[in-house]
Coordinates of C-alpha atoms and ligand atoms in Angstrom, one line a residue:
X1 CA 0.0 0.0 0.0
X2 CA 1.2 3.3 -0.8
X3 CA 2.1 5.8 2.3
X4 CA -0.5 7.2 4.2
X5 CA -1.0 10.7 5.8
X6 CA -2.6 10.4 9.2
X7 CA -3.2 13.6 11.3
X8 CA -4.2 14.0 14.8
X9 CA -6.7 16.9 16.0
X10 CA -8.4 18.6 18.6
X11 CA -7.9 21.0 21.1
X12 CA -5.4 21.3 23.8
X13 CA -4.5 18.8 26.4
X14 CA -6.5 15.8 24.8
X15 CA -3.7 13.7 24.6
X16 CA -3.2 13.9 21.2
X17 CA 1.1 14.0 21.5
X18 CA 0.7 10.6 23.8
X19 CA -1.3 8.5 21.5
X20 CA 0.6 9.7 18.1
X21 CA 3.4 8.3 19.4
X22 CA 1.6 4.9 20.4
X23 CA -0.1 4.2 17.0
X24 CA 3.2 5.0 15.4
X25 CA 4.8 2.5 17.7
X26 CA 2.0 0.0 16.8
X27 CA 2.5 0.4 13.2
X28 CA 5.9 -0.3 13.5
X29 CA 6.1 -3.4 15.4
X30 CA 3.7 -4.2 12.6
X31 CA 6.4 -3.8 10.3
X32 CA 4.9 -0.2 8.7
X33 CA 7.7 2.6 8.2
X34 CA 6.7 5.2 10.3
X35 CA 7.2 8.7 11.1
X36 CA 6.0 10.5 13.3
X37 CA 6.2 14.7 13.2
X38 CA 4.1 17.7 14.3
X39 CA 3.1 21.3 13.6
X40 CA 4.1 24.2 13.7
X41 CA 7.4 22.3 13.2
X42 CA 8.7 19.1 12.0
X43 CA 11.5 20.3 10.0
X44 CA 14.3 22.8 10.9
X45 CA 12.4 25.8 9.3
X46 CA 8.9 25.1 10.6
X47 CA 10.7 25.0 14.0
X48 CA 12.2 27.9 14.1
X49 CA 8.9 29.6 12.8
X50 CA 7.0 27.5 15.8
X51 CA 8.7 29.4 18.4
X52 CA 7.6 32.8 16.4
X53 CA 4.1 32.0 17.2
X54 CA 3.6 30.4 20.3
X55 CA 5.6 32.5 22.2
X56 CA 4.6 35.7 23.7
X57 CA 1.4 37.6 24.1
X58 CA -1.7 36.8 22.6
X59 CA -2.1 40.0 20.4
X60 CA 1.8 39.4 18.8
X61 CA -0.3 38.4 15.7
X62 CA -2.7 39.8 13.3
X63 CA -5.3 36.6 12.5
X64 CA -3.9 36.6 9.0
X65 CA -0.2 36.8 10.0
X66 CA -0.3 34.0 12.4
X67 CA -2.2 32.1 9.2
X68 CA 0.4 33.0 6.9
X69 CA 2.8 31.9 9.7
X70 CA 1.5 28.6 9.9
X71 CA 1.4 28.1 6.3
X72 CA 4.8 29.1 6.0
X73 CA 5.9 26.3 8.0
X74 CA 3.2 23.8 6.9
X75 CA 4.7 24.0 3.2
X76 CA 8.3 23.6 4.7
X77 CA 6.7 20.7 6.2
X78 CA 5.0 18.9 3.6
X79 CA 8.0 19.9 0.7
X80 CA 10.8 18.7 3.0
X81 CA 9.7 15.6 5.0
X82 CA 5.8 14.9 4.4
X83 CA 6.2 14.1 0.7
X84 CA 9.1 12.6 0.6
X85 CA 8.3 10.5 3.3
X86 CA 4.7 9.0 1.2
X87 CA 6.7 8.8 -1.8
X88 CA 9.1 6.3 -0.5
X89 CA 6.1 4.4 1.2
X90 CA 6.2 5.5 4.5
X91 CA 3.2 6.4 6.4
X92 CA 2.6 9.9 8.6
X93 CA 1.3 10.7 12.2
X94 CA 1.4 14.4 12.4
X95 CA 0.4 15.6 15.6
X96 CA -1.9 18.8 14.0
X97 CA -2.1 19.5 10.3
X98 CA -3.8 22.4 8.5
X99 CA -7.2 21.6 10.4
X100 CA -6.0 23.2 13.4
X101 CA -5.7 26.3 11.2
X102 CA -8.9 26.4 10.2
X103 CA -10.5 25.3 13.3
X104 CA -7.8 27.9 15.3
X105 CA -7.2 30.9 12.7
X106 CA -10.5 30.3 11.4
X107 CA -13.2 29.9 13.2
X108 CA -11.5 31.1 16.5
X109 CA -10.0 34.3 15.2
X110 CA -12.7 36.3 12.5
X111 CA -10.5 35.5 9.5
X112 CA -13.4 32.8 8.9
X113 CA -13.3 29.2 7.6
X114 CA -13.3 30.4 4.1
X115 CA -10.2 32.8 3.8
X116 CA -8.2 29.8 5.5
X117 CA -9.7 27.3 3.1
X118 CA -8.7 29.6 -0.1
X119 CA -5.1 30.5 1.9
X120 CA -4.8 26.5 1.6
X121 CA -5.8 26.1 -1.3
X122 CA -3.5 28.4 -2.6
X123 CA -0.5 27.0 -0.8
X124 CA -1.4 23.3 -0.7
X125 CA -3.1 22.6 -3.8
X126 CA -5.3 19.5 -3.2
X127 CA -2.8 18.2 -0.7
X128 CA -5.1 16.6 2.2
X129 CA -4.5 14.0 4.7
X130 CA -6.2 10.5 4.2
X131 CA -7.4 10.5 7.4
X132 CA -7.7 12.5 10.2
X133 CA -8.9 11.9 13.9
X134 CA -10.2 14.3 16.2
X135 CA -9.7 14.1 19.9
X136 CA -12.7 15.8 21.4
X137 CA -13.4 16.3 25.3
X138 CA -14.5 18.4 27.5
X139 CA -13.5 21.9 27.8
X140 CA -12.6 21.8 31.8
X141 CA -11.2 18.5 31.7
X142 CA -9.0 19.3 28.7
X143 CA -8.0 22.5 30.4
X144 CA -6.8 21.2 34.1
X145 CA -5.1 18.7 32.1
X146 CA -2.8 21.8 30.3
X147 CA -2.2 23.2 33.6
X148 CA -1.2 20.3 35.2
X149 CA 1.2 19.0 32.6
X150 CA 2.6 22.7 32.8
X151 CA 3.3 22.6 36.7
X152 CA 4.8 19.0 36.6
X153 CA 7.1 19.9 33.7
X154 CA 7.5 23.6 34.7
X155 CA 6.9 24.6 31.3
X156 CA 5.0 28.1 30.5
X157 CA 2.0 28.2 28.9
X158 CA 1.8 28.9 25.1
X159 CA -0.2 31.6 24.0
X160 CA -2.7 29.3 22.7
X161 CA -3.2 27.5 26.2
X162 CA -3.8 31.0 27.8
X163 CA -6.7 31.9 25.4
X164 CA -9.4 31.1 28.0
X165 CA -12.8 29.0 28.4
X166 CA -14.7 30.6 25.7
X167 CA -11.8 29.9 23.0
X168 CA -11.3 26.4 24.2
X169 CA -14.9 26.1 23.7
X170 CA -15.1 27.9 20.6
X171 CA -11.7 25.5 19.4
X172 CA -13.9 22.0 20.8
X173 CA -17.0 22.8 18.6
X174 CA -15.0 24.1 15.2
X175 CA -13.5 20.8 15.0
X176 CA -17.3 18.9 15.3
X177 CA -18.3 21.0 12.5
X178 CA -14.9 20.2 10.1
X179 CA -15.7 16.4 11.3
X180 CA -19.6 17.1 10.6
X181 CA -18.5 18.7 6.8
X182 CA -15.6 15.9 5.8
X183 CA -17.0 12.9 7.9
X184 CA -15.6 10.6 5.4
X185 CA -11.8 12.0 6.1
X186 CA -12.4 12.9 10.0
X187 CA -13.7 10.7 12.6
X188 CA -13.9 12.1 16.3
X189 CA -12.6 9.9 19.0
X190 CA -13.3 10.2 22.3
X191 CA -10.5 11.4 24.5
X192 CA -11.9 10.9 27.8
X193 CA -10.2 7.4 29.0
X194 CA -7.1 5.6 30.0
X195 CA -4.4 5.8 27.9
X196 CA -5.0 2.2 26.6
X197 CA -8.4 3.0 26.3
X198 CA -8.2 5.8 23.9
X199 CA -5.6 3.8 21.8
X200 CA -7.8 0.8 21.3
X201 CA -10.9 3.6 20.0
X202 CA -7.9 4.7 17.5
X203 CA -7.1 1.3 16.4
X204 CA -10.4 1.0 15.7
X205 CA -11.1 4.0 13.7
X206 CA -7.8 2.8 11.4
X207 CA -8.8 -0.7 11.3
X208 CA -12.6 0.9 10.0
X209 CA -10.6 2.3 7.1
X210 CA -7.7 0.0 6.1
X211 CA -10.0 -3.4 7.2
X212 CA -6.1 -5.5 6.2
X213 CA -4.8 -4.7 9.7
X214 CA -7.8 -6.2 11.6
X215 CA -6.6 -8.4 14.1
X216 CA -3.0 -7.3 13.4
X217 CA -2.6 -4.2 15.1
X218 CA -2.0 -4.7 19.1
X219 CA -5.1 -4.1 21.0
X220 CA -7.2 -4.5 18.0
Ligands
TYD1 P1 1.4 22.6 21.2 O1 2.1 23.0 22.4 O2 2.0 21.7 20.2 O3 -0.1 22.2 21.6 P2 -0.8 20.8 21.6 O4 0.0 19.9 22.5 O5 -2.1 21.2 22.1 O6 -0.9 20.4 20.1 O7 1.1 24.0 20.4 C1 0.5 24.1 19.2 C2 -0.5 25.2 19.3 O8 -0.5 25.9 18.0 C3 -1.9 24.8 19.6 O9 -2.4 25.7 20.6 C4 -2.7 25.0 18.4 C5 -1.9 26.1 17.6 N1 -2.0 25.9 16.1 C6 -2.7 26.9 15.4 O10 -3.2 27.8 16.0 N2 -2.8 26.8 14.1 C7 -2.2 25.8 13.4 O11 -2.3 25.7 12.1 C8 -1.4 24.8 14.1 C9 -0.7 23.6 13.4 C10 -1.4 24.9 15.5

Protein backbone atom coordinates (compact mmCIF):
# COMPACT_ATOMS: atom_id res chain seq x y z
CA UNK A 1 0.00 0.00 0.00
CA UNK A 2 1.16 3.26 -0.83
CA UNK A 3 2.07 5.79 2.27
CA UNK A 4 -0.53 7.17 4.23
CA UNK A 5 -1.01 10.65 5.76
CA UNK A 6 -2.56 10.36 9.18
CA UNK A 7 -3.19 13.57 11.34
CA UNK A 8 -4.21 13.99 14.79
CA UNK A 9 -6.69 16.93 15.95
CA UNK A 10 -8.36 18.62 18.57
CA UNK A 11 -7.90 21.00 21.09
CA UNK A 12 -5.37 21.27 23.77
CA UNK A 13 -4.54 18.80 26.40
CA UNK A 14 -6.52 15.80 24.81
CA UNK A 15 -3.67 13.68 24.65
CA UNK A 16 -3.21 13.85 21.21
CA UNK A 17 1.05 14.04 21.50
CA UNK A 18 0.69 10.56 23.85
CA UNK A 19 -1.30 8.54 21.45
CA UNK A 20 0.60 9.68 18.14
CA UNK A 21 3.36 8.32 19.43
CA UNK A 22 1.56 4.92 20.43
CA UNK A 23 -0.14 4.22 17.01
CA UNK A 24 3.23 4.96 15.42
CA UNK A 25 4.76 2.46 17.66
CA UNK A 26 2.05 0.03 16.80
CA UNK A 27 2.47 0.43 13.15
CA UNK A 28 5.94 -0.28 13.45
CA UNK A 29 6.07 -3.37 15.39
CA UNK A 30 3.66 -4.23 12.61
CA UNK A 31 6.37 -3.79 10.26
CA UNK A 32 4.95 -0.19 8.70
CA UNK A 33 7.73 2.60 8.16
CA UNK A 34 6.68 5.21 10.31
CA UNK A 35 7.21 8.70 11.07
CA UNK A 36 6.00 10.53 13.33
CA UNK A 37 6.18 14.67 13.24
CA UNK A 38 4.09 17.68 14.26
CA UNK A 39 3.08 21.28 13.57
CA UNK A 40 4.08 24.23 13.67
CA UNK A 41 7.43 22.32 13.23
CA UNK A 42 8.67 19.05 11.99
CA UNK A 43 11.50 20.31 9.96
CA UNK A 44 14.30 22.79 10.88
CA UNK A 45 12.39 25.77 9.34
CA UNK A 46 8.92 25.10 10.61
CA UNK A 47 10.68 25.00 13.96
CA UNK A 48 12.16 27.93 14.06
CA UNK A 49 8.95 29.63 12.77
CA UNK A 50 7.05 27.54 15.76
CA UNK A 51 8.71 29.45 18.42
CA UNK A 52 7.61 32.84 16.40
CA UNK A 53 4.11 32.00 17.16
CA UNK A 54 3.62 30.43 20.34
CA UNK A 55 5.58 32.49 22.25
CA UNK A 56 4.63 35.73 23.74
CA UNK A 57 1.40 37.62 24.06
CA UNK A 58 -1.73 36.79 22.58
CA UNK A 59 -2.05 40.01 20.40
CA UNK A 60 1.81 39.39 18.79
CA UNK A 61 -0.28 38.43 15.67
CA UNK A 62 -2.69 39.75 13.32
CA UNK A 63 -5.26 36.59 12.54
CA UNK A 64 -3.93 36.64 9.02
CA UNK A 65 -0.24 36.85 9.96
CA UNK A 66 -0.31 33.99 12.35
CA UNK A 67 -2.19 32.07 9.20
CA UNK A 68 0.38 32.96 6.88
CA UNK A 69 2.84 31.89 9.72
CA UNK A 70 1.45 28.63 9.91
CA UNK A 71 1.35 28.06 6.32
CA UNK A 72 4.76 29.09 5.98
CA UNK A 73 5.95 26.26 8.02
CA UNK A 74 3.20 23.78 6.94
CA UNK A 75 4.66 23.98 3.19
CA UNK A 76 8.33 23.58 4.69
CA UNK A 77 6.75 20.73 6.21
CA UNK A 78 4.97 18.95 3.60
CA UNK A 79 7.97 19.93 0.70
CA UNK A 80 10.79 18.72 3.00
CA UNK A 81 9.73 15.59 4.99
CA UNK A 82 5.83 14.89 4.45
CA UNK A 83 6.21 14.11 0.73
CA UNK A 84 9.10 12.63 0.64
CA UNK A 85 8.31 10.45 3.26
CA UNK A 86 4.73 8.98 1.22
CA UNK A 87 6.70 8.78 -1.84
CA UNK A 88 9.09 6.31 -0.51
CA UNK A 89 6.13 4.37 1.18
CA UNK A 90 6.20 5.52 4.54
CA UNK A 91 3.18 6.37 6.35
CA UNK A 92 2.64 9.87 8.57
CA UNK A 93 1.28 10.69 12.16
CA UNK A 94 1.38 14.41 12.35
CA UNK A 95 0.37 15.65 15.63
CA UNK A 96 -1.88 18.81 13.99
CA UNK A 97 -2.12 19.55 10.34
CA UNK A 98 -3.84 22.37 8.54
CA UNK A 99 -7.20 21.56 10.36
CA UNK A 100 -6.03 23.17 13.38
CA UNK A 101 -5.66 26.27 11.21
CA UNK A 102 -8.87 26.38 10.17
CA UNK A 103 -10.50 25.27 13.33
CA UNK A 104 -7.75 27.85 15.29
CA UNK A 105 -7.24 30.85 12.66
CA UNK A 106 -10.49 30.29 11.38
CA UNK A 107 -13.21 29.87 13.17
CA UNK A 108 -11.54 31.08 16.51
CA UNK A 109 -9.97 34.33 15.20
CA UNK A 110 -12.72 36.30 12.48
CA UNK A 111 -10.54 35.50 9.50
CA UNK A 112 -13.38 32.84 8.85
CA UNK A 113 -13.30 29.20 7.58
CA UNK A 114 -13.28 30.43 4.08
CA UNK A 115 -10.21 32.82 3.80
CA UNK A 116 -8.17 29.76 5.52
CA UNK A 117 -9.72 27.29 3.09
CA UNK A 118 -8.67 29.64 -0.07
CA UNK A 119 -5.11 30.49 1.94
CA UNK A 120 -4.81 26.46 1.64
CA UNK A 121 -5.79 26.10 -1.29
CA UNK A 122 -3.49 28.43 -2.59
CA UNK A 123 -0.49 26.98 -0.79
CA UNK A 124 -1.41 23.28 -0.72
CA UNK A 125 -3.11 22.61 -3.78
CA UNK A 126 -5.34 19.51 -3.20
CA UNK A 127 -2.79 18.18 -0.66
CA UNK A 128 -5.14 16.58 2.20
CA UNK A 129 -4.46 13.97 4.65
CA UNK A 130 -6.19 10.54 4.19
CA UNK A 131 -7.40 10.48 7.37
CA UNK A 132 -7.69 12.55 10.23
CA UNK A 133 -8.88 11.88 13.92
CA UNK A 134 -10.20 14.30 16.24
CA UNK A 135 -9.69 14.15 19.94
CA UNK A 136 -12.69 15.78 21.37
CA UNK A 137 -13.41 16.28 25.27
CA UNK A 138 -14.55 18.35 27.47
CA UNK A 139 -13.46 21.95 27.78
CA UNK A 140 -12.65 21.84 31.80
CA UNK A 141 -11.24 18.51 31.73
CA UNK A 142 -9.01 19.26 28.66
CA UNK A 143 -8.02 22.52 30.43
CA UNK A 144 -6.80 21.21 34.11
CA UNK A 145 -5.10 18.69 32.12
CA UNK A 146 -2.77 21.79 30.32
CA UNK A 147 -2.16 23.24 33.58
CA UNK A 148 -1.20 20.28 35.24
CA UNK A 149 1.18 19.04 32.59
CA UNK A 150 2.65 22.67 32.83
CA UNK A 151 3.32 22.64 36.69
CA UNK A 152 4.83 19.04 36.62
CA UNK A 153 7.15 19.87 33.69
CA UNK A 154 7.50 23.57 34.75
CA UNK A 155 6.86 24.58 31.28
CA UNK A 156 5.05 28.09 30.45
CA UNK A 157 2.01 28.24 28.92
CA UNK A 158 1.77 28.89 25.09
CA UNK A 159 -0.25 31.64 24.02
CA UNK A 160 -2.71 29.33 22.71
CA UNK A 161 -3.19 27.49 26.23
CA UNK A 162 -3.75 30.95 27.80
CA UNK A 163 -6.71 31.94 25.36
CA UNK A 164 -9.42 31.14 27.98
CA UNK A 165 -12.77 29.05 28.42
CA UNK A 166 -14.70 30.62 25.68
CA UNK A 167 -11.77 29.88 22.98
CA UNK A 168 -11.34 26.44 24.23
CA UNK A 169 -14.95 26.14 23.67
CA UNK A 170 -15.06 27.93 20.55
CA UNK A 171 -11.75 25.47 19.39
CA UNK A 172 -13.93 22.04 20.78
CA UNK A 173 -16.96 22.79 18.60
CA UNK A 174 -15.02 24.09 15.23
CA UNK A 175 -13.48 20.80 15.00
CA UNK A 176 -17.27 18.93 15.32
CA UNK A 177 -18.25 21.03 12.55
CA UNK A 178 -14.88 20.16 10.12
CA UNK A 179 -15.71 16.36 11.27
CA UNK A 180 -19.57 17.14 10.58
CA UNK A 181 -18.49 18.69 6.78
CA UNK A 182 -15.65 15.89 5.78
CA UNK A 183 -17.00 12.92 7.92
CA UNK A 184 -15.60 10.56 5.41
CA UNK A 185 -11.80 12.03 6.13
CA UNK A 186 -12.38 12.95 9.96
CA UNK A 187 -13.70 10.74 12.61
CA UNK A 188 -13.94 12.08 16.25
CA UNK A 189 -12.56 9.89 18.96
CA UNK A 190 -13.35 10.20 22.29
CA UNK A 191 -10.55 11.45 24.54
CA UNK A 192 -11.90 10.89 27.77
CA UNK A 193 -10.16 7.37 28.98
CA UNK A 194 -7.10 5.64 30.05
CA UNK A 195 -4.38 5.82 27.91
CA UNK A 196 -4.96 2.17 26.60
CA UNK A 197 -8.44 3.00 26.30
CA UNK A 198 -8.23 5.77 23.89
CA UNK A 199 -5.65 3.79 21.79
CA UNK A 200 -7.80 0.78 21.29
CA UNK A 201 -10.90 3.57 19.99
CA UNK A 202 -7.86 4.74 17.51
CA UNK A 203 -7.05 1.32 16.42
CA UNK A 204 -10.44 0.99 15.73
CA UNK A 205 -11.10 4.00 13.70
CA UNK A 206 -7.79 2.79 11.36
CA UNK A 207 -8.75 -0.68 11.27
CA UNK A 208 -12.56 0.94 10.04
CA UNK A 209 -10.60 2.31 7.14
CA UNK A 210 -7.67 -0.04 6.10
CA UNK A 211 -10.04 -3.36 7.20
CA UNK A 212 -6.10 -5.52 6.17
CA UNK A 213 -4.81 -4.72 9.70
CA UNK A 214 -7.81 -6.21 11.58
CA UNK A 215 -6.64 -8.36 14.13
CA UNK A 216 -2.95 -7.33 13.40
CA UNK A 217 -2.55 -4.17 15.12
CA UNK A 218 -1.99 -4.71 19.07
CA UNK A 219 -5.05 -4.09 20.96
CA UNK A 220 -7.25 -4.48 18.03
P1 LIG B 1 1.40 22.62 21.17
O1 LIG B 1 2.14 23.00 22.39
O2 LIG B 1 2.03 21.68 20.21
O3 LIG B 1 -0.06 22.21 21.59
P2 LIG B 1 -0.80 20.83 21.58
O4 LIG B 1 -0.02 19.91 22.45
O5 LIG B 1 -2.14 21.18 22.11
O6 LIG B 1 -0.86 20.40 20.13
O7 LIG B 1 1.06 23.98 20.44
C1 LIG B 1 0.47 24.07 19.22
C2 LIG B 1 -0.48 25.25 19.27
O8 LIG B 1 -0.55 25.87 18.00
C3 LIG B 1 -1.88 24.83 19.63
O9 LIG B 1 -2.36 25.71 20.61
C4 LIG B 1 -2.66 25.03 18.38
C5 LIG B 1 -1.88 26.05 17.62
N1 LIG B 1 -1.98 25.94 16.15
C6 LIG B 1 -2.69 26.88 15.43
O10 LIG B 1 -3.24 27.81 15.99
N2 LIG B 1 -2.78 26.76 14.06
C7 LIG B 1 -2.18 25.75 13.38
O11 LIG B 1 -2.27 25.68 12.15
C8 LIG B 1 -1.42 24.78 14.15
C9 LIG B 1 -0.75 23.64 13.45
C10 LIG B 1 -1.37 24.91 15.53
Amino acid sequence: MAGQFITFEGGEGAGKTTQAKMLADALEAVGVETILTREPGGTFGAESIRKLVLEGTDDRWSGMTELLLMYAARLDHVEKLIKPALERGAWVISDRFSDSSLAYQGYARDLGADTVRQVHDVVMGGFAPDLTLVFDMDVFLSLKRVEQRASEQDESLSRFDKAGQAFHRTIREAFLDIARRDPERVKIVDADGSKPAVHARILGKLTEKYPEFAGRLSGA
